mmCIF file of C-alpha atoms in Angstrom:
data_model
loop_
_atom_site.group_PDB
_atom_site.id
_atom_site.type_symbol
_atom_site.label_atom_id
_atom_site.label_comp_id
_atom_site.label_asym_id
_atom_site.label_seq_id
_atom_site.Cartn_x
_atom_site.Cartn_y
_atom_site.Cartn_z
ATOM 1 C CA UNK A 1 -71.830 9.673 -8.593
ATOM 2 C CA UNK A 2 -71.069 6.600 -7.062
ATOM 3 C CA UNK A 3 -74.332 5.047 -6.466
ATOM 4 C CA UNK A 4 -74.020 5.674 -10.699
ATOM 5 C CA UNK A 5 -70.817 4.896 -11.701
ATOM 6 C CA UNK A 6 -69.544 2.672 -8.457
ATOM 7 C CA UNK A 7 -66.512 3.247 -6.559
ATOM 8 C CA UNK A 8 -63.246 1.866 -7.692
ATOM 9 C CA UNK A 9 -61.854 -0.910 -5.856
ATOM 10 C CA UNK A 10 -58.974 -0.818 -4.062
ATOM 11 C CA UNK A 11 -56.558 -3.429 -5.892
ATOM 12 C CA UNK A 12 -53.899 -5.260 -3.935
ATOM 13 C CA UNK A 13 -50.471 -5.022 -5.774
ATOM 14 C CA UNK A 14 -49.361 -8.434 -7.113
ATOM 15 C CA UNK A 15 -47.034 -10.817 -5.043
ATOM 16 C CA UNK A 16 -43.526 -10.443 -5.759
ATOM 17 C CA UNK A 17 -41.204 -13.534 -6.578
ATOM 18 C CA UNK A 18 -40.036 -13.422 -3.337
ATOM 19 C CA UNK A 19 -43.130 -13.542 -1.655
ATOM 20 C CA UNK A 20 -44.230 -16.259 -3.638
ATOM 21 C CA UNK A 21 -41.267 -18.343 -2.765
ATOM 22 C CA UNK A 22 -41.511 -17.323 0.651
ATOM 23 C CA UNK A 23 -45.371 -18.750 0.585
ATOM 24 C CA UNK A 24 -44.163 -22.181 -1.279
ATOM 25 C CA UNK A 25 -41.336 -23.068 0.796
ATOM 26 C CA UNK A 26 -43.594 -22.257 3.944
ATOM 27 C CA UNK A 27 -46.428 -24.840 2.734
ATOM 28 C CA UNK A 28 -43.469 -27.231 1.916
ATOM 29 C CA UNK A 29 -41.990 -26.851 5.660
ATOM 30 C CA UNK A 30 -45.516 -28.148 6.402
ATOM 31 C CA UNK A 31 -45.498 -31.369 4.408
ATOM 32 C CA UNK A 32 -42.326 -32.236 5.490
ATOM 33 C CA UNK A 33 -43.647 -32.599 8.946
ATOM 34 C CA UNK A 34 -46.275 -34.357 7.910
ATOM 35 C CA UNK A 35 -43.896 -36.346 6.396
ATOM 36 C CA UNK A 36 -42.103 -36.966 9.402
ATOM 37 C CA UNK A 37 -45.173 -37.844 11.907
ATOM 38 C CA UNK A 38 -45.855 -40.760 9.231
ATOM 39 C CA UNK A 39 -42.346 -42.409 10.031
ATOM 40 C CA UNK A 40 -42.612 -42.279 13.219
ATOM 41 C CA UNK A 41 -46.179 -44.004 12.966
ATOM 42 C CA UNK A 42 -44.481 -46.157 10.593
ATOM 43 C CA UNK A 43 -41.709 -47.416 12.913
ATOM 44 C CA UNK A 44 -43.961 -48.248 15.323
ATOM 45 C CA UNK A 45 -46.525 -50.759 13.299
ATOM 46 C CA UNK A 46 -43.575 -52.110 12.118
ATOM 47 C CA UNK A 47 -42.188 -52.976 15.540
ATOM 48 C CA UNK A 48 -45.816 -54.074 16.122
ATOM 49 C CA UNK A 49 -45.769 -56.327 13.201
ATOM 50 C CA UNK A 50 -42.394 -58.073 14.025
ATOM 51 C CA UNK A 51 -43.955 -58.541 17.411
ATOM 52 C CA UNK A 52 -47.359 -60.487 16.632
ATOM 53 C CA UNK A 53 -47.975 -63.468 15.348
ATOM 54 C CA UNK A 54 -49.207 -64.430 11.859
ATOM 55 C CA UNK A 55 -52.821 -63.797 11.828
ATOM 56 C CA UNK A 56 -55.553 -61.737 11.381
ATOM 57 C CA UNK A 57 -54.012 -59.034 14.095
ATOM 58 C CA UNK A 58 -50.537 -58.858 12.014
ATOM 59 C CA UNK A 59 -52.701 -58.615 8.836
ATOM 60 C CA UNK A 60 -54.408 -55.650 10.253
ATOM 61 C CA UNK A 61 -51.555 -53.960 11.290
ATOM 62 C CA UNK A 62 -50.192 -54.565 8.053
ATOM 63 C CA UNK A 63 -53.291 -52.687 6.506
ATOM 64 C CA UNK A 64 -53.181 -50.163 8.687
ATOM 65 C CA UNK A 65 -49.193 -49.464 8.258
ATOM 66 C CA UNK A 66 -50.008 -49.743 4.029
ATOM 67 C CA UNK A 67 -52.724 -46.834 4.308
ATOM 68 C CA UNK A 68 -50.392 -44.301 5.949
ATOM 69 C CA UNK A 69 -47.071 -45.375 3.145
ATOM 70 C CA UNK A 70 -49.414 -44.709 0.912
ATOM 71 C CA UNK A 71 -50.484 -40.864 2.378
ATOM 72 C CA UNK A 72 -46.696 -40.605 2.915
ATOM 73 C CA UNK A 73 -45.858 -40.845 -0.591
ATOM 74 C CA UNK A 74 -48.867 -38.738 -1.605
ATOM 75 C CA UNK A 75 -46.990 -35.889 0.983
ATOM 76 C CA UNK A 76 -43.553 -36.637 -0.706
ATOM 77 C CA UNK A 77 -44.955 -35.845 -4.151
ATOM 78 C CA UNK A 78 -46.248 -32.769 -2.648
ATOM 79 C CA UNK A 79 -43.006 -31.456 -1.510
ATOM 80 C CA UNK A 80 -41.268 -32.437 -4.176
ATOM 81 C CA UNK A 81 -43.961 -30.480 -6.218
ATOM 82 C CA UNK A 82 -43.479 -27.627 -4.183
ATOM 83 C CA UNK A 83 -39.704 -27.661 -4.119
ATOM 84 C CA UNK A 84 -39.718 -27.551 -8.153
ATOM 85 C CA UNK A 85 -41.896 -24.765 -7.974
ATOM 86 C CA UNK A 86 -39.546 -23.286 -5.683
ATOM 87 C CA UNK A 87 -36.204 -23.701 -7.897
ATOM 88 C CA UNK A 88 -38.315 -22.104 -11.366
ATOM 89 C CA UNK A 89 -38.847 -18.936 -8.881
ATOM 90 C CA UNK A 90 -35.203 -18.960 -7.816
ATOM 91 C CA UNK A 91 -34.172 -18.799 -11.423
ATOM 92 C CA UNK A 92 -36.641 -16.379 -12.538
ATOM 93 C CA UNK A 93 -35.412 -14.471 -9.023
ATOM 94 C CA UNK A 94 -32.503 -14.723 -10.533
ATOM 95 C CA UNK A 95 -32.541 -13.550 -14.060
ATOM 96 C CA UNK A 96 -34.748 -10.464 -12.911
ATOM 97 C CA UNK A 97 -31.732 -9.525 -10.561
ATOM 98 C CA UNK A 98 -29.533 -10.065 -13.139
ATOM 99 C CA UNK A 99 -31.462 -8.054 -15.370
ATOM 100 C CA UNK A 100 -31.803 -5.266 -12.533
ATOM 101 C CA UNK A 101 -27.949 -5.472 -12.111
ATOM 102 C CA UNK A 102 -27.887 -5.184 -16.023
ATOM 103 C CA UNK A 103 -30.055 -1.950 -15.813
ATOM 104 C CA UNK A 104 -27.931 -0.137 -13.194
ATOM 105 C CA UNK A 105 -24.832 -0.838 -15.357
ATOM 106 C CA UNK A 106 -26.418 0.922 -18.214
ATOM 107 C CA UNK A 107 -27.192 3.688 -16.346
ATOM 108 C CA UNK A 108 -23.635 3.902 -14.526
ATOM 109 C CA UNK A 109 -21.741 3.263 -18.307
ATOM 110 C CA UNK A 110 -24.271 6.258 -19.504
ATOM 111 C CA UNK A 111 -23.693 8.637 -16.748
ATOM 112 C CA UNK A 112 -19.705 8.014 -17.052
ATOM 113 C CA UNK A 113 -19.635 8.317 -20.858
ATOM 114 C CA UNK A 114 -21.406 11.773 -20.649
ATOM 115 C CA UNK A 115 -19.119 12.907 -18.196
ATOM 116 C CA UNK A 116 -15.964 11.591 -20.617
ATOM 117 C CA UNK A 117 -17.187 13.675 -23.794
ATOM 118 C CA UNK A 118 -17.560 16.656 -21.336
ATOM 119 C CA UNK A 119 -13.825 16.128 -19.864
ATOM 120 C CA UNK A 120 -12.612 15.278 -23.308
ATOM 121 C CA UNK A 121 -13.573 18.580 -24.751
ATOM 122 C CA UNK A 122 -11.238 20.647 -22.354
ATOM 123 C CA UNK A 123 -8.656 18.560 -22.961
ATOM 124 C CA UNK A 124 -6.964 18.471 -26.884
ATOM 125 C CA UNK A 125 -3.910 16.039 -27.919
ATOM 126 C CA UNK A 126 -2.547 19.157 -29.224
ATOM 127 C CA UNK A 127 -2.269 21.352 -26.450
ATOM 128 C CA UNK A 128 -0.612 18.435 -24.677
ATOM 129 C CA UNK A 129 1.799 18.431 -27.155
ATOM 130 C CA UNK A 130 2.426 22.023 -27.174
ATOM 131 C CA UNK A 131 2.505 21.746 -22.985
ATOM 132 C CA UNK A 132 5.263 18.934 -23.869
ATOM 133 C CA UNK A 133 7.412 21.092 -26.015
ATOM 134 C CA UNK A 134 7.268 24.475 -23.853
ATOM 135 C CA UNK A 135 8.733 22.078 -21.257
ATOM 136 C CA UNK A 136 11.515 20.860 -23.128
ATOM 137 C CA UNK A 137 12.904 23.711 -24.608
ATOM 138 C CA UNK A 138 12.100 25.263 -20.580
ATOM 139 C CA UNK A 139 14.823 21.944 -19.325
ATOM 140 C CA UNK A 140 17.439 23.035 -21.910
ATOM 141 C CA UNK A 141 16.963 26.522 -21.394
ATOM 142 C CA UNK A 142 17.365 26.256 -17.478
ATOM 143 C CA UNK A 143 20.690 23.816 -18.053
ATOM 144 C CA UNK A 144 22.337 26.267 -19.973
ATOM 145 C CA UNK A 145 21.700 28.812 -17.385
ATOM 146 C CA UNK A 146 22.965 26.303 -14.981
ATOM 147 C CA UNK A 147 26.266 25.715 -16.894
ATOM 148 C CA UNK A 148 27.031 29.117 -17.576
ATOM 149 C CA UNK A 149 26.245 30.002 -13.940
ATOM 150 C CA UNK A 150 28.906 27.213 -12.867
ATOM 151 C CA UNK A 151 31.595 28.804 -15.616
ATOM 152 C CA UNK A 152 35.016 29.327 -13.513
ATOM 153 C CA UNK A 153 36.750 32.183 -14.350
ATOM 154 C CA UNK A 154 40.552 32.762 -14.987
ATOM 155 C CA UNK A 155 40.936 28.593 -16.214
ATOM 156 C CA UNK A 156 43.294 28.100 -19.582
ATOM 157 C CA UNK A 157 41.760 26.568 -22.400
ATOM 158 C CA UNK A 158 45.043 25.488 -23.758
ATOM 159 C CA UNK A 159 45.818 22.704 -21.441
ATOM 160 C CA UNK A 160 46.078 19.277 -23.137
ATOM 161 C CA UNK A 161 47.043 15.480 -21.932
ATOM 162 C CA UNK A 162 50.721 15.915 -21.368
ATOM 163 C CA UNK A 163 50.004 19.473 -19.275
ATOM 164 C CA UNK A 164 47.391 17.413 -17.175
ATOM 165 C CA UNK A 165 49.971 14.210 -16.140
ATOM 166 C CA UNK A 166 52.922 16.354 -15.301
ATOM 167 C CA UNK A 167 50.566 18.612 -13.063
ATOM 168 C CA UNK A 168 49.364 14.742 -11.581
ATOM 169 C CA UNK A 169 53.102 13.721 -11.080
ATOM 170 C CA UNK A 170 54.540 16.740 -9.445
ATOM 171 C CA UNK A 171 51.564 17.082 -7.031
ATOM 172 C CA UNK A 172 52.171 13.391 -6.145
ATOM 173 C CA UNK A 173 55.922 14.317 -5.778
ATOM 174 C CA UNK A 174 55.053 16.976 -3.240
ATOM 175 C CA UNK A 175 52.565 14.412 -1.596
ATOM 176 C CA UNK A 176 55.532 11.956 -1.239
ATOM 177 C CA UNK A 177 57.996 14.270 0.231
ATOM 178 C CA UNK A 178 55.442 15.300 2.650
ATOM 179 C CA UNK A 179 54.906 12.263 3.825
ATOM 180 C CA UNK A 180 58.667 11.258 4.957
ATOM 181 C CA UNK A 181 59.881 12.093 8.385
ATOM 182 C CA UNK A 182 57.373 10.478 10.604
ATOM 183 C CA UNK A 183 54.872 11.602 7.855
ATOM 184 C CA UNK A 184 55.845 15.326 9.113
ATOM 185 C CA UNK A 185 54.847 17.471 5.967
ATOM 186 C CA UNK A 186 57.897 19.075 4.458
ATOM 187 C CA UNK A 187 57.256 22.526 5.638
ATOM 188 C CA UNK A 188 56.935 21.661 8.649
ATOM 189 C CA UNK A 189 60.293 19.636 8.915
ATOM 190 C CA UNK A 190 62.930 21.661 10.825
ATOM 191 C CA UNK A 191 66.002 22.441 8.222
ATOM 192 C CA UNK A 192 69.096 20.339 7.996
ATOM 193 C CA UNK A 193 71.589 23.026 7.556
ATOM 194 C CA UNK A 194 70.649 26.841 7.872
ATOM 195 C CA UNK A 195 71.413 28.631 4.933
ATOM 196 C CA UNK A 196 71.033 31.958 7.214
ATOM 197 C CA UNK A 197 74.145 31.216 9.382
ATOM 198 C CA UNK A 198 76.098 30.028 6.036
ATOM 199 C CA UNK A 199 75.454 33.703 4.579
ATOM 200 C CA UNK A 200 76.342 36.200 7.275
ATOM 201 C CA UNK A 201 79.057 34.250 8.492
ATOM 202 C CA UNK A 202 78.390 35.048 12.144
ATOM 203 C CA UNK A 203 80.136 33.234 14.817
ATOM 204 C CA UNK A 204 79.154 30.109 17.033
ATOM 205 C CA UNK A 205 77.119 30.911 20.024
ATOM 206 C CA UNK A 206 79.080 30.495 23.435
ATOM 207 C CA UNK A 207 77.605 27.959 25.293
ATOM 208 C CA UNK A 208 79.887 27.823 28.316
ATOM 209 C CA UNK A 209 80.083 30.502 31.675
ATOM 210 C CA UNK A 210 80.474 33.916 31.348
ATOM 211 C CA UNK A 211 84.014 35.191 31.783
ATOM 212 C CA UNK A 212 85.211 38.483 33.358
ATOM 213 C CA UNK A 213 83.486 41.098 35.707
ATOM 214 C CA UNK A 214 80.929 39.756 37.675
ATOM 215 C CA UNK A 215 78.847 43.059 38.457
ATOM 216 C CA UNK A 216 77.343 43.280 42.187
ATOM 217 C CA UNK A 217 73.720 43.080 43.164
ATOM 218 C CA UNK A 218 72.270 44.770 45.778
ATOM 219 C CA UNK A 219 69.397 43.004 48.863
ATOM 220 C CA UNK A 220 66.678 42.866 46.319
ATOM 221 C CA UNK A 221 68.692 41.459 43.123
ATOM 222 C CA UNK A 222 69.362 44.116 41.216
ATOM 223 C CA UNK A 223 72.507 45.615 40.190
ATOM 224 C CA UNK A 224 74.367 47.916 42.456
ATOM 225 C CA UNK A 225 75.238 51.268 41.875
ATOM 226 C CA UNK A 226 78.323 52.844 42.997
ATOM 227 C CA UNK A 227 78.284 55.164 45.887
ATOM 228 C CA UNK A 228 80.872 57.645 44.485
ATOM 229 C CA UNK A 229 78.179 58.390 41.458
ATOM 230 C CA UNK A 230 75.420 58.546 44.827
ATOM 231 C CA UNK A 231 77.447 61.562 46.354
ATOM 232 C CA UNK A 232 78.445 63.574 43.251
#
């Protein structure tokens, strides 16, 4: 069948933009050193030439020096050529990355919108606002629980302004007294005048020696005891 038909060629895939920039700047590298070998040729003919003498010697150096300005600017068109073609594949580089860049946000904005509607479905404004709701009416009915939990028992209700500044003025009243005598509180202040001794009427303590018999002791300090009661 392929003596008939032939066998198909194996076809090379075509050069990307980079490779072909690659390729142009490579062949420009090369005329710039061209480029360069000329002025160095060029400074030295024209040392030559300021050297010699007018005269068929300076005229032919002067030919000679003319023949390689001219291949020098033939090489500088070149590059310059080359370096054009160079920017147009830099910008077409460019927009195709750009375009590339373009394509992969599509995709990304595509991928992230289906994933949205899916999201969006299992979630509804109203059942937020439902959620909302439930949650208030779960604050208020936790702070009432709250306030009737901290209730005190046994308080009167009928207490008004004047009840609640005479309560303020006597406790400051016992807060004053307490803090006379060497800020001693008052019940802790020993009594002027006992009101004890002033009721039962009792007589004064003596304070002086005792008076009368003095009753014996025996050897170890204890009282003695008769020896008439020892021999009955």
């Amino acid at each position: 069948m392929r003596r008939v038909f032939g066998a198909k060629k194996n076809t090379e895939p075509p050069p990307s933009i980079q490779d072909a920039s690659d390729r142009i700047n490579k062949r420009g590298d090369t005329v710039e050193e061209k480029i360069k070998k000329l002025d160095v040729e060029l400074c030295k003919y024209r040392e030559q030439i300021q050297k010699t003498r007018p005269g068929p010697a300076q005229q032919a150096l002067k030919a000679r020096a003319m023949r390689l300005l001219k291949q020098k600017k033939m090489y500088e068109g070149q590059r310059d050529m080359l370096y054009n073609q160079t920017f147009n594949l830099d910008q077409v580089s460019f927009a195709a990355e750009g375009l590339k860049d373009a394509q992969q946000t599509m995709t990304a904005l595509k991928s992230a919108n289906k994933e949205l509607k899916g999201m969006m479905k299992t979630v509804q404004i109203q059942d937020i606002d439902n959620l909302q709701d439930e949650m208030m009416d779960l604050m208020d009915v936790s702070s009432e629980i709250q306030e009737t939990l901290g209730r005190s028992y046994n308080v009167p209700d009928g207490l008004d302004e004047d009840d609640l500044m005479g309560e303020l003025e006597a406790l400051e009243a016992d807060m004053g007294d307490e803090t006379e005598a060497d800020g001693m509180p008052s019940y802790l202040q020993p009594d002027k005048q006992s009101d004890y001794d002033d009721e039962l009427n009792l007589p004064p303590v003596p304070t002086g020696p005792a008076q009368g018999r003095v009753q014996a002791e025996d050897e170890f300090g204890l009282p003695a005891v008769p020896r008439a009661s020892l021999r009955g």
